[in-house]
JSON list of C-alpha atoms in Angstrom, two decimals:
[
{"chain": "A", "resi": 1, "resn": "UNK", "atom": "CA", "xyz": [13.24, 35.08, 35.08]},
{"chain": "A", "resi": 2, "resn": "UNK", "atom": "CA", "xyz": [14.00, 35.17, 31.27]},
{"chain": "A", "resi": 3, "resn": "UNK", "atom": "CA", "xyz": [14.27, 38.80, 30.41]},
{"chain": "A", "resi": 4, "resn": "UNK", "atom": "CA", "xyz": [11.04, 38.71, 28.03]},
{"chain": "A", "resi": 5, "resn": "UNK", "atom": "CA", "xyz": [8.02, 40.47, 27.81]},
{"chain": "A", "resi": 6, "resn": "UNK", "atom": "CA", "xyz": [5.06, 38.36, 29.80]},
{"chain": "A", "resi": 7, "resn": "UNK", "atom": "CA", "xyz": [1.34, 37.54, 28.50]},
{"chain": "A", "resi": 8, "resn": "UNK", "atom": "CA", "xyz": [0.59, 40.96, 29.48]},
{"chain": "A", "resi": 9, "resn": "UNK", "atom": "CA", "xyz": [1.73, 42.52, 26.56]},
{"chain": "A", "resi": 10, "resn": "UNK", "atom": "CA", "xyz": [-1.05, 41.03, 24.52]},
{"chain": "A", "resi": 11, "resn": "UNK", "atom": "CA", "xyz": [-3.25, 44.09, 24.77]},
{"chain": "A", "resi": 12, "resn": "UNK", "atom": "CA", "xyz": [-5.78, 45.49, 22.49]},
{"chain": "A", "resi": 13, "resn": "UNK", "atom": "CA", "xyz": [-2.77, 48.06, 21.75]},
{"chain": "A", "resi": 14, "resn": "UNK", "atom": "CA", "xyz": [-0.32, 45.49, 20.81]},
{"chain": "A", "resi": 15, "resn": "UNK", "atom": "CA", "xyz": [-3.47, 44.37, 18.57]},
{"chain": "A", "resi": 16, "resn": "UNK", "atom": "CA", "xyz": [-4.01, 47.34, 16.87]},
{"chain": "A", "resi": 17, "resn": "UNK", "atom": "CA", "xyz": [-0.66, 47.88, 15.90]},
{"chain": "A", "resi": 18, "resn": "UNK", "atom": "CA", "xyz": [-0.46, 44.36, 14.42]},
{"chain": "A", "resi": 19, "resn": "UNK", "atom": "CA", "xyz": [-3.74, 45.44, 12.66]},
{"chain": "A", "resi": 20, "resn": "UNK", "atom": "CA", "xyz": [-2.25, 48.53, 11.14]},
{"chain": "A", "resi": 21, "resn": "UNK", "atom": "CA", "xyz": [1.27, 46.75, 10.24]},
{"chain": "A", "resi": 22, "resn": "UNK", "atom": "CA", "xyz": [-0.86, 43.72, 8.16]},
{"chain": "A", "resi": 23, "resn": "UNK", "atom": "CA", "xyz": [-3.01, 46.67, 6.49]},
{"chain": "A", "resi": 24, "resn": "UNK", "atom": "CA", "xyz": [0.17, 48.07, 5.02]},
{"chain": "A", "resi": 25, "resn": "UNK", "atom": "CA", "xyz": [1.50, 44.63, 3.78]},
{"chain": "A", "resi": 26, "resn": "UNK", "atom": "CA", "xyz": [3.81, 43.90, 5.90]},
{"chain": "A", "resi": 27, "resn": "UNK", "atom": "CA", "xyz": [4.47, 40.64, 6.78]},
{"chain": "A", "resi": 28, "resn": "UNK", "atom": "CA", "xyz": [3.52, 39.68, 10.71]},
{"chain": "A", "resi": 29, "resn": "UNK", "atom": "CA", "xyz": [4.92, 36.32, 11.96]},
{"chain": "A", "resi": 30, "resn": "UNK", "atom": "CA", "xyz": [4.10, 34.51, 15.57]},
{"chain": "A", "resi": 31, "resn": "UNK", "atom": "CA", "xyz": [6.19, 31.49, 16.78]},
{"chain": "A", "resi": 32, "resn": "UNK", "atom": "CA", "xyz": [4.95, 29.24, 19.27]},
{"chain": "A", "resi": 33, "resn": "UNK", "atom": "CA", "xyz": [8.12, 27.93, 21.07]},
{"chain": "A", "resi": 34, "resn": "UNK", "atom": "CA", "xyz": [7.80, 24.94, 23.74]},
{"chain": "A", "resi": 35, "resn": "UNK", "atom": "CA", "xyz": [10.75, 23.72, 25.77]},
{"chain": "A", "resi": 36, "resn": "UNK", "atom": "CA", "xyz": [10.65, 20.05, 25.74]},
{"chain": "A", "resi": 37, "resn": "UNK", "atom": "CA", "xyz": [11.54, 17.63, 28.23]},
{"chain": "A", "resi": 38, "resn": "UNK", "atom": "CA", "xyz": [11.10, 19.82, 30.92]},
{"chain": "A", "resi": 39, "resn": "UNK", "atom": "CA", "xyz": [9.52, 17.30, 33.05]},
{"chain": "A", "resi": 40, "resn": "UNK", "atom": "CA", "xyz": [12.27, 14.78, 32.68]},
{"chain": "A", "resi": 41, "resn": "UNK", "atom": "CA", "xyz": [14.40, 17.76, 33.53]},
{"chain": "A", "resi": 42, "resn": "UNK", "atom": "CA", "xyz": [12.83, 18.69, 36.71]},
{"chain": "A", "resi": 43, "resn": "UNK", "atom": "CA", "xyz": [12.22, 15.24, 37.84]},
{"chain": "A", "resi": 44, "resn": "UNK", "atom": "CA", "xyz": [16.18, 13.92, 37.32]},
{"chain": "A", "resi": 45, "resn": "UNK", "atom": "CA", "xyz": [17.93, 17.12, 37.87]},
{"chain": "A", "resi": 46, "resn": "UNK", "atom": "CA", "xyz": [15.82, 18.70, 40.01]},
{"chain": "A", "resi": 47, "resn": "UNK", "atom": "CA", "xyz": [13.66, 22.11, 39.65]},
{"chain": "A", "resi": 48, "resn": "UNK", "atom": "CA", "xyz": [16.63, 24.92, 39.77]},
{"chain": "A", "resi": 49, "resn": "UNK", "atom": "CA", "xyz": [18.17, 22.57, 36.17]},
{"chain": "A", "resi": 50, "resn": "UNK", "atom": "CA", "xyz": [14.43, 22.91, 35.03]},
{"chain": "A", "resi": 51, "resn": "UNK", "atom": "CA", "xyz": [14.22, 27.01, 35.71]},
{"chain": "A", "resi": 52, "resn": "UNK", "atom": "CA", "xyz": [18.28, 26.79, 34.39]},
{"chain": "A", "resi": 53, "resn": "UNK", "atom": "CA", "xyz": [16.61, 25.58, 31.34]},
{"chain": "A", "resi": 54, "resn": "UNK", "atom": "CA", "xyz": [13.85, 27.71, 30.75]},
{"chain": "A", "resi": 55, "resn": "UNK", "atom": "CA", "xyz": [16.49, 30.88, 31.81]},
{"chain": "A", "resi": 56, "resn": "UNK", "atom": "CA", "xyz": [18.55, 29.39, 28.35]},
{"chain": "A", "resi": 57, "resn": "UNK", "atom": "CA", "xyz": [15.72, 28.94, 26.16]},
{"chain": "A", "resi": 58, "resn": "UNK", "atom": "CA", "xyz": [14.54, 32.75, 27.18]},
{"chain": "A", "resi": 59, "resn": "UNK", "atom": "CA", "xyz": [18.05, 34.22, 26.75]},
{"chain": "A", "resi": 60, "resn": "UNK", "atom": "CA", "xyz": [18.39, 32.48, 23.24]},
{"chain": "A", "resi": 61, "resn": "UNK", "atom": "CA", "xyz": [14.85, 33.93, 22.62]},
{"chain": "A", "resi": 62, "resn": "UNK", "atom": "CA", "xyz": [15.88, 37.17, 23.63]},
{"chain": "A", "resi": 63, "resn": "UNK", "atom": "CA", "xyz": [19.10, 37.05, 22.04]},
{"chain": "A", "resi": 64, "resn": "UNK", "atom": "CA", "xyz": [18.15, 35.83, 18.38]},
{"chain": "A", "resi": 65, "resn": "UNK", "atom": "CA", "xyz": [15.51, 38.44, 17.60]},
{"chain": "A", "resi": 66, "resn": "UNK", "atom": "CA", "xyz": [15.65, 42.13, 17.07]},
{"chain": "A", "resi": 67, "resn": "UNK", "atom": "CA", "xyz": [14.17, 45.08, 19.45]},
{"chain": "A", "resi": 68, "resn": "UNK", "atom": "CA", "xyz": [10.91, 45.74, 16.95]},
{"chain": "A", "resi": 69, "resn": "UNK", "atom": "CA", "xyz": [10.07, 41.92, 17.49]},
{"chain": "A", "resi": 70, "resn": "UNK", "atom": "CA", "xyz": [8.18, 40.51, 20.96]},
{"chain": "A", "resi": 71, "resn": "UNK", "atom": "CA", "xyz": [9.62, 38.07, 22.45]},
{"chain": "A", "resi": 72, "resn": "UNK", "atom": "CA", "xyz": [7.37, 36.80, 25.20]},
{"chain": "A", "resi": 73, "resn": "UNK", "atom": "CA", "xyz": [7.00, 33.74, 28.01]},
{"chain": "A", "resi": 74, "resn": "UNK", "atom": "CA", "xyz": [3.23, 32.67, 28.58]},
{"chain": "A", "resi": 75, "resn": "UNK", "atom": "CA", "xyz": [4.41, 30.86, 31.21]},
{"chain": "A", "resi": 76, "resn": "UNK", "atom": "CA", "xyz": [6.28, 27.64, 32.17]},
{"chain": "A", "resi": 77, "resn": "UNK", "atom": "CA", "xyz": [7.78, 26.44, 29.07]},
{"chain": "A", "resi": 78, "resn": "UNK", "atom": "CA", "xyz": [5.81, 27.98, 26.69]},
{"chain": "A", "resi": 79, "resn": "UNK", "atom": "CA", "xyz": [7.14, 30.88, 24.61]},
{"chain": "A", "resi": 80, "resn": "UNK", "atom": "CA", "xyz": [5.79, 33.33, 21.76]},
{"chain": "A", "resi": 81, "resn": "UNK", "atom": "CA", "xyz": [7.71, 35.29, 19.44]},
{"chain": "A", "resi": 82, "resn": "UNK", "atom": "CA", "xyz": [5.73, 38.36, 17.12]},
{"chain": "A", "resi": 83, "resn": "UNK", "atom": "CA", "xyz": [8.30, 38.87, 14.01]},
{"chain": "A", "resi": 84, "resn": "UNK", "atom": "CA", "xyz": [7.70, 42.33, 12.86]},
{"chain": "A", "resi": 85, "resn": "UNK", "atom": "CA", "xyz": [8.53, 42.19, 8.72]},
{"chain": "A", "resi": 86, "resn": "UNK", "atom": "CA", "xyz": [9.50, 38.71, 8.47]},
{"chain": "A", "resi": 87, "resn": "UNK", "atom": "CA", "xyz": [8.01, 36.30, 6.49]},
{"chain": "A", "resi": 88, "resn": "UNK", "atom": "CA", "xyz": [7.16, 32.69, 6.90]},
{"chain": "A", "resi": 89, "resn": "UNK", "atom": "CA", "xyz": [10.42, 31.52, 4.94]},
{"chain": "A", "resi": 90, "resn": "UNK", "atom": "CA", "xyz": [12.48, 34.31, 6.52]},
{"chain": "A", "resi": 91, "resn": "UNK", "atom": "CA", "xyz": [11.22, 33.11, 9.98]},
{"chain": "A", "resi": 92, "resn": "UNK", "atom": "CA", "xyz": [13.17, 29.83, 10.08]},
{"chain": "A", "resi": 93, "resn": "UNK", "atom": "CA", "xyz": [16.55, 32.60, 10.25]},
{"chain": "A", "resi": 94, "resn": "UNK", "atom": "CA", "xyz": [15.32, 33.25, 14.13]},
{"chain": "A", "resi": 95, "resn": "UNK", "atom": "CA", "xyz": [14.78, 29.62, 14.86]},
{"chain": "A", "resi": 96, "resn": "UNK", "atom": "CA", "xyz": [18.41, 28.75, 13.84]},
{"chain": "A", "resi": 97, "resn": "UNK", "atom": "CA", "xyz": [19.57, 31.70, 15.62]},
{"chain": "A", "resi": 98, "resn": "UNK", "atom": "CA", "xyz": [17.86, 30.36, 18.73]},
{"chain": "A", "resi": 99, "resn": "UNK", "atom": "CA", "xyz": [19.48, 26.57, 18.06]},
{"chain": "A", "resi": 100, "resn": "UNK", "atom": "CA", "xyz": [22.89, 28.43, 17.43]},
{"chain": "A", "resi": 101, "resn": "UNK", "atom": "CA", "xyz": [22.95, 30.30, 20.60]},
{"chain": "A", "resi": 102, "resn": "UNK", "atom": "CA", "xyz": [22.10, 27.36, 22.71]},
{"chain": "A", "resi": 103, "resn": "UNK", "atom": "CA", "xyz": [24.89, 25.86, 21.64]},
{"chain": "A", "resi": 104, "resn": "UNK", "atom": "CA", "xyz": [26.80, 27.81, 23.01]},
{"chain": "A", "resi": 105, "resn": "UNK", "atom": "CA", "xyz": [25.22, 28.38, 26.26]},
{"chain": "A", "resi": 106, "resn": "UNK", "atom": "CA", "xyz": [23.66, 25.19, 27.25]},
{"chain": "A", "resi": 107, "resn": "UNK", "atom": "CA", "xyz": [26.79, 22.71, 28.21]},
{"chain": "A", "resi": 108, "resn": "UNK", "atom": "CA", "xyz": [25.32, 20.41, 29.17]},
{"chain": "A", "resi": 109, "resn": "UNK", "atom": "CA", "xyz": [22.96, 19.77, 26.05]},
{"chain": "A", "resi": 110, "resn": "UNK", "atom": "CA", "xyz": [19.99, 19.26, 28.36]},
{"chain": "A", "resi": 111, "resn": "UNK", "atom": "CA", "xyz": [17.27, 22.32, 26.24]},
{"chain": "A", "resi": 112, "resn": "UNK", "atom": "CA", "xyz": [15.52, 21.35, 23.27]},
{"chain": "A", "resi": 113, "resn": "UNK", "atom": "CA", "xyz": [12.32, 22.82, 21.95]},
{"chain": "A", "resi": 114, "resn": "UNK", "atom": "CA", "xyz": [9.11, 22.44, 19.63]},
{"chain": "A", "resi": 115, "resn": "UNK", "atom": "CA", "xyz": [8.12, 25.50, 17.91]},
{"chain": "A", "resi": 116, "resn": "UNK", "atom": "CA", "xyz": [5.40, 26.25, 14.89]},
{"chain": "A", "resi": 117, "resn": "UNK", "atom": "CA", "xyz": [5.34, 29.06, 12.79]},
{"chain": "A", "resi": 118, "resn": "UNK", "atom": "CA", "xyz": [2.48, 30.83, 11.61]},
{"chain": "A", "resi": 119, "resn": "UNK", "atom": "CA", "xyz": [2.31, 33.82, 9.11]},
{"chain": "A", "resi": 120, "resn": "UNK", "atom": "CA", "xyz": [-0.15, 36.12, 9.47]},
{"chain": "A", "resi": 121, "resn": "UNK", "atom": "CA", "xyz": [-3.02, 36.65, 6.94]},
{"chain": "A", "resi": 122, "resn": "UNK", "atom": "CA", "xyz": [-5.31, 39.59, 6.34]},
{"chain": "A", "resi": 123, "resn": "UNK", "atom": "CA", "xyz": [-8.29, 39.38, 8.47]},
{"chain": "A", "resi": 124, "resn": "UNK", "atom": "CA", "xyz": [-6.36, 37.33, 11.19]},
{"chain": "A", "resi": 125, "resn": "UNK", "atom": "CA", "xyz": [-6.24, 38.77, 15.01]},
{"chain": "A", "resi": 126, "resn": "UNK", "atom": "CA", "xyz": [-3.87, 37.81, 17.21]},
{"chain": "A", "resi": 127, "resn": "UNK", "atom": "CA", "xyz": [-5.44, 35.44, 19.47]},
{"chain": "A", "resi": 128, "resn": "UNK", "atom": "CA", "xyz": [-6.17, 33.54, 15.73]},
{"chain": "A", "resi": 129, "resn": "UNK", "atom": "CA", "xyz": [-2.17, 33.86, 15.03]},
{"chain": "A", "resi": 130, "resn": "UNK", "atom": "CA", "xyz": [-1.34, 32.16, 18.65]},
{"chain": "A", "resi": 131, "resn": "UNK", "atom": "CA", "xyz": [-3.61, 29.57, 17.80]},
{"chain": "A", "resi": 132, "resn": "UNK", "atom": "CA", "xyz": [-2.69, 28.53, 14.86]},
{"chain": "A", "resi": 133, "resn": "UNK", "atom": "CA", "xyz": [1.31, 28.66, 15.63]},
{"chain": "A", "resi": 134, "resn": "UNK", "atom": "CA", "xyz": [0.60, 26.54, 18.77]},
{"chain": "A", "resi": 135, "resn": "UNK", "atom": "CA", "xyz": [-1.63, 23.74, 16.16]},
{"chain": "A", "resi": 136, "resn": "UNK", "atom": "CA", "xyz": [1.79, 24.16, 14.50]},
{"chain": "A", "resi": 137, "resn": "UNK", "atom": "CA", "xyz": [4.09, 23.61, 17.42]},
{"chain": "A", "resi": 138, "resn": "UNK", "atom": "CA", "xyz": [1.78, 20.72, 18.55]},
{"chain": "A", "resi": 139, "resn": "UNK", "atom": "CA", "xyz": [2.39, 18.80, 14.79]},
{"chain": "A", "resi": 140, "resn": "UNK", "atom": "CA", "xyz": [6.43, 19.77, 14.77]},
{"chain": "A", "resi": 141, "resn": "UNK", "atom": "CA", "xyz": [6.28, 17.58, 18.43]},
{"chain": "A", "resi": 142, "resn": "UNK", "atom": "CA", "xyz": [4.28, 14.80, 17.47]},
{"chain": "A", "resi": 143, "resn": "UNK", "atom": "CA", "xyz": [6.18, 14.55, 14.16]},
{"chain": "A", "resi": 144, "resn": "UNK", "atom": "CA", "xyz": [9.58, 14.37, 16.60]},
{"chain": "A", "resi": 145, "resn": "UNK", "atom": "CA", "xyz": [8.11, 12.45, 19.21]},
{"chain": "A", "resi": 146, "resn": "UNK", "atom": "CA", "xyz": [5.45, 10.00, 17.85]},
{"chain": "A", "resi": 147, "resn": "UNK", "atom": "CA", "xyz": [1.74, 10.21, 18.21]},
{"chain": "A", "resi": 148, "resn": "UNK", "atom": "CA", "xyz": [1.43, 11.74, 21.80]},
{"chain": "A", "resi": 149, "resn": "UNK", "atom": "CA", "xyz": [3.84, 14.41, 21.08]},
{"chain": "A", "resi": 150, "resn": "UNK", "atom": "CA", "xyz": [5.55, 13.69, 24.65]},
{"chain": "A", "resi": 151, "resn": "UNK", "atom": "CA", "xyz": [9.13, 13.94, 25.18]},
{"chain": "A", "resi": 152, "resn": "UNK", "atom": "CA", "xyz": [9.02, 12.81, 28.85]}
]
């Protein structure tokens, strides 16, 4: 439906190779990306707006990082990105890529999204990574939509 990779590519390969990329010093970053509203979407405009929305948000995933990154849908609204050499700082390039590109594609204004960035450290796995961007993602929706987090 979007074009990215899906929770299957989070393999003990895909593991390793993060492993081996972190052991040389290069800089690993995940984003946890959330569409929000969806709800509100589905329930006024009805589901096929919803899945229009999530098709955006993928294709301005998709289209604002490079081929040696992951781009990936858990499922629903809930996205990942693995940044291969980017840092922290350098991440926030990608996320204004992704607002850029929606911009252009979304007419009718209707995607917005939560995201939290998380920078790997030595000793961190994956699964650790994920975790931590989602904390991230959770705080960056609370902080735009009060306590619960909800944008419904």
């Amino acid at each position: 439906m979007t074009g990215l990779y899906n929770r299957k590519v989070l393999t003990s390969s895909l593991e390793r190779k993060i492993q081996g990329l972190l052991n040389n010093n290069i800089a690993v970053t995940v984003i946890s990306i959330d569409s929000d509203g969806l709800k509100r979407i589905n329930d006024t405009l009805g589901h096929a707006m919803g899945d229009r929305a999530i098709q955006y948000l993928g294709r301005a995933l998709a289209q604002s990082i490079r081929k040696s990154d992951y781009g990936i849908r858990l499922g629903g609204d809930e996205f990942s990105l693995i940044l291969i050499d980017y840092s922290l700082i350098k991440s926030n390039e990608v996320i204004a890529r992704i607002q850029d590109y929606l911009l252009t594609i979304d007419e009718q204004k209707m995607v917005a999204f939560s995201y939290g960035s998380y920078q790997m450290a030595a000793g961190d796995t994956l699964a650790i990574a994920l975790l931590k961007a989602d904390e991230l993602l959770y705080q960056h929706k609370r902080n735009k939509y009060g306590a619960n987090g909800s944008s419904r």
